[in-house]
XYZ file of C-alpha atoms in Angstrom:
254
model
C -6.189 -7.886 -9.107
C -3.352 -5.761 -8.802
C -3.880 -1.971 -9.434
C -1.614 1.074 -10.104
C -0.734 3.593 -7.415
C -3.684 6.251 -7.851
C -1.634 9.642 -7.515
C -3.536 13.087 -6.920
C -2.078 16.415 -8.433
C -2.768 19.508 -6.655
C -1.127 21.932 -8.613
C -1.949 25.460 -9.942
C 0.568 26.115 -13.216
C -1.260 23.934 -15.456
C 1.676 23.330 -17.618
C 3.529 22.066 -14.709
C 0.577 19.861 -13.619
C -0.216 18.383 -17.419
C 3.897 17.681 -17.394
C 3.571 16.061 -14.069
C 0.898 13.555 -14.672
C 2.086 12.428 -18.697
C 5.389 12.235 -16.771
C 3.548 9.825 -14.067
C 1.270 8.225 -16.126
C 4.615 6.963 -18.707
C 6.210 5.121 -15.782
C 3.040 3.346 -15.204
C 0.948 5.288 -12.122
C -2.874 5.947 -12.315
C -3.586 10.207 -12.279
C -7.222 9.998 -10.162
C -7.507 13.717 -11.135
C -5.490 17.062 -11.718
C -6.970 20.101 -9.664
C -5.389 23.742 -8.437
C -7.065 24.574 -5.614
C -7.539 23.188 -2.233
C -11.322 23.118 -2.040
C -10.935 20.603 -5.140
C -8.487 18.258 -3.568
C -10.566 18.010 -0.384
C -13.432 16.974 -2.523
C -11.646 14.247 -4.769
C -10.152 12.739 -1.216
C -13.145 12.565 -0.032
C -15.052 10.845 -3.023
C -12.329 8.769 -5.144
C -10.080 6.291 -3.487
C -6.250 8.548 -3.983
C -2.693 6.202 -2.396
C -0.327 9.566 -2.845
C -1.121 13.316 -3.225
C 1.810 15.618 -4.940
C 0.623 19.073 -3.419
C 2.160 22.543 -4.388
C 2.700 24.463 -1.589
C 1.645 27.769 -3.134
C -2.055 27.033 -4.758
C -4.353 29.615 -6.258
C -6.880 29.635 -2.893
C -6.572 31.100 0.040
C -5.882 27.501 2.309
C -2.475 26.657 0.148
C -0.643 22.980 0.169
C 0.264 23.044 3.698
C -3.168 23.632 4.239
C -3.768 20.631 2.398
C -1.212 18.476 4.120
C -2.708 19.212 7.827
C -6.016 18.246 6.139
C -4.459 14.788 4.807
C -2.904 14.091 8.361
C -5.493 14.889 10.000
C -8.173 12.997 8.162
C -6.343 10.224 5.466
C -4.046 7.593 6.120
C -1.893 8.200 3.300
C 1.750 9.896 2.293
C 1.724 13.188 0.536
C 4.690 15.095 -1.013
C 5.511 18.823 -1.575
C 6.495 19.608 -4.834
C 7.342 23.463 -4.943
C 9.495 26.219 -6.382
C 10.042 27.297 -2.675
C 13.329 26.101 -1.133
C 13.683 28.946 1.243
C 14.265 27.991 5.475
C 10.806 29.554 6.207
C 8.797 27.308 3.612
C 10.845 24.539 4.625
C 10.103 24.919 8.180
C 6.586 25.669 8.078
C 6.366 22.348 5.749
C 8.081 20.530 8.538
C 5.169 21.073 10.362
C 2.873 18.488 8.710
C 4.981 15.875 8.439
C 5.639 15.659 4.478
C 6.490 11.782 3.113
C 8.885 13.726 0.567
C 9.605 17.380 -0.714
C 10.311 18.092 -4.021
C 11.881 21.009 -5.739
C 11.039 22.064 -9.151
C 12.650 22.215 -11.807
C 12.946 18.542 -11.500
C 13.047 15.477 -13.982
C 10.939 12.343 -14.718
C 13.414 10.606 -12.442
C 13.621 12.900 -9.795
C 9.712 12.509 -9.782
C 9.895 8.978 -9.947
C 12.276 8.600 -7.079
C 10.547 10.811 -4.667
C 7.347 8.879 -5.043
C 8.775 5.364 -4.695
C 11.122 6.472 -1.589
C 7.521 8.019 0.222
C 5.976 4.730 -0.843
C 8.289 2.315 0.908
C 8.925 4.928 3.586
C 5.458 5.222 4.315
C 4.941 1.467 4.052
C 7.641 0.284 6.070
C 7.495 2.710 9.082
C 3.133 1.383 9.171
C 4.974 -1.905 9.931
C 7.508 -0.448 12.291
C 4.524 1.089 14.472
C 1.950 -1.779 14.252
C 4.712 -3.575 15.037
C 5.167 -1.736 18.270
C 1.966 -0.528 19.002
C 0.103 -3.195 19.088
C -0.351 -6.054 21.307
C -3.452 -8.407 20.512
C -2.556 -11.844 19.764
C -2.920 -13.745 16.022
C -5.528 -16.885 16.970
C -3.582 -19.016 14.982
C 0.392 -17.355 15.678
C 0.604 -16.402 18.994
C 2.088 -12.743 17.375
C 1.138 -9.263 17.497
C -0.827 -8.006 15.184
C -0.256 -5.083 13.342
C -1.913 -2.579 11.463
C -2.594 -3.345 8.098
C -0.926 -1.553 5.340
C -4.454 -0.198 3.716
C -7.911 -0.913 5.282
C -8.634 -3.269 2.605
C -5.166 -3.999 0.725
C -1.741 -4.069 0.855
C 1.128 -2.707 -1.430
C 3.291 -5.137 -3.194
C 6.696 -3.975 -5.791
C 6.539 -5.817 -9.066
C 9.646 -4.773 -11.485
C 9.789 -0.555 -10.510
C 6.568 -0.037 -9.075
C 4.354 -0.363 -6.125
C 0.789 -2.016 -6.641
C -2.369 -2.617 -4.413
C -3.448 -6.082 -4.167
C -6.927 -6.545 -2.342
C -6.615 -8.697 0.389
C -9.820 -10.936 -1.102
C -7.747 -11.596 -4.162
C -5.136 -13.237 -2.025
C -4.926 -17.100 -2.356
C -2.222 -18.064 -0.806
C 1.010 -17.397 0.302
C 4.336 -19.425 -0.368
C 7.569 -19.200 1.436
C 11.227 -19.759 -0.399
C 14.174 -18.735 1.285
C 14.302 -15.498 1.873
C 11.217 -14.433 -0.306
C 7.400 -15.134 -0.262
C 5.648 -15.863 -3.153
C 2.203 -14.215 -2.949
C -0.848 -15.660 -5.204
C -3.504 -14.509 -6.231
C -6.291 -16.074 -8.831
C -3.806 -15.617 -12.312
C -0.236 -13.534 -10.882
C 2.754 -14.098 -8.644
C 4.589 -11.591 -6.780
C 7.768 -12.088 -4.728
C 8.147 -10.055 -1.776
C 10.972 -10.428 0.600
C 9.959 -10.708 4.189
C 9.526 -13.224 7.061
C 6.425 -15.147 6.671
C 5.632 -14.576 10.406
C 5.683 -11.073 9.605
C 3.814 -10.944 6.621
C 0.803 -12.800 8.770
C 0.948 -9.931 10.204
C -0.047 -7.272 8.235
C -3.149 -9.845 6.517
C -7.136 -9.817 8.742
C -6.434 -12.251 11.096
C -10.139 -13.517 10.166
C -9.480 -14.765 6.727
C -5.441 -15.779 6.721
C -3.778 -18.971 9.079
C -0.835 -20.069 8.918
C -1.768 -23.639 7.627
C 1.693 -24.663 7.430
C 5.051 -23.577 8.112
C 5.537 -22.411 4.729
C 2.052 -21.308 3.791
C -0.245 -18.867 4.918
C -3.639 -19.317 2.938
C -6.981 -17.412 2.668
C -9.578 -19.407 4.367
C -12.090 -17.839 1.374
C -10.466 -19.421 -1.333
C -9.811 -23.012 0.168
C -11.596 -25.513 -2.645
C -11.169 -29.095 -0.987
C -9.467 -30.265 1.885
C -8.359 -33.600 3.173
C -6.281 -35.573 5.881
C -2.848 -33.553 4.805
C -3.317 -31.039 2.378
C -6.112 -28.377 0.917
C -6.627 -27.400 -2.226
C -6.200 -23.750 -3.540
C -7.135 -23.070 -7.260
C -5.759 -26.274 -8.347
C -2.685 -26.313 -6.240
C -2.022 -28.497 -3.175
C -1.072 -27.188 -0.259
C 0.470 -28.883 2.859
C -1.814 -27.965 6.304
C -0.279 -28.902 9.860
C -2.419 -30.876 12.247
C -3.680 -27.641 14.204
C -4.772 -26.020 10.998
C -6.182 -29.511 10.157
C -8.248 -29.028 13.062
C -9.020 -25.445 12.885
C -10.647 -25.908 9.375
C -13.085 -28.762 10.608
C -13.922 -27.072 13.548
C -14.962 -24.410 11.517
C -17.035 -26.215 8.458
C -19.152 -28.071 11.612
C -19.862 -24.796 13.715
């Protein structure tokens, strides 16, 4: 099942933060919670499952939103941006420090908010490709390819329409290539995602998705029936090459 980017505030002018998060919650993203102070945020990170903070710099605490973004790099995989009335070269450059996904500048607009997110999003996304990509160098049992880093321990984000959503990889069925888009399945949705299906195998536990044919990558979990050419996913029939074909029985007898 899909689910909505879970966004924490961290923001003490609680008319600013109550603006922020009907702002964010009327384009379609999930608030997890709204706190002021750093000692809060450290606590909801550590309990609820967050995919993007939005940190004030200046918080009513001692330990302010820098604070907070040394805390994130240091112990969350996961982008953060600064959203502050402080624009000055000293801010700026003591921001620079910890590696912000975004900085934004209040006042701003439901679009400016909307824009900053999404651009951290596919920033942070893309450049966890970029460095699996590169930093790793285990082979794929069934590709003969690196493997990278997945996107999320557990999930991966996909765009439908304006947004970014996390799909678990166990609700994954199968995955479709057409042209130059996949088509990713899960139990009742489609998704189209534009990418290389070699690199998409990438990203998926090399445990639970093969490359069963050149156009499909499947998740072992979900496979129904299977016989001399094709499986069976959910109703749908899926073409298997004779490696897979062999994988899969080797498997069921072991």
């Amino acid at each position: 099942m899909e689910q909505p980017i879970k966004i924490l505030i961290v923001e003490d002018n609680v008319i600013i933060a109550d603006d922020m998060q009907s702002m964010l919650e009327e384009i379609g993203y999930e608030i997890v919670d709204n706190v002021i102070v750093y000692e809060q945020a450290v606590e909801v990170l550590k309990t609820q499952q967050v995919d993007l903070v939005l940190i004030d710099i200046i918080l009513a605490s001692d330990k302010t939103g820098i604070d907070l973004g040394k805390h994130i790099r240091e112990n969350y995989d996961i982008p953060f941006i600064f959203v502050t009335s402080n624009s000055d070269r000293a801010t700026v450059e003591n921001a620079k420090t910890v590696k912000p996904n975004g900085y934004l500048v209040k006042p701003f607009e439901q679009q400016d908010l909307y824009t900053s997110i999404e651009i951290a999003l596919s920033n942070f996304i893309y450049g966890k490709q970029a460095s699996g990509n590169s930093a790793n160098s285990s082979a794929n049992s069934n590709e003969d390819v690196p493997m990278s880093n997945s996107i999320l321990k557990d999930s991966i984000f996909v765009k439908k329409q304006h947004l970014y959503y996390r799909i678990q990889f166990g609700d994954i069925q199968f995955i479709k290539a057409d042209n130059v888009y996949l088509e990713v399945n899960t139990a009742d949705k489609k998704f189209l995602v534009r990418s290389p299906l070699k690199d998409y195998l990438e990203k998926l536990p090399q445990n639970k998705f093969y490359r069963a044919h050149k156009s499909y990558i499947v998740n072992v979990d979900h496979i129904d029936a299977i016989n001399s050419k094709d499986i069976m996913i959910n109703n749908t029939l899926i073409p298997i090459s004779k490696d897979f074909k062999e994988f899969i029985i080797s498997a069921m007898n072991s």
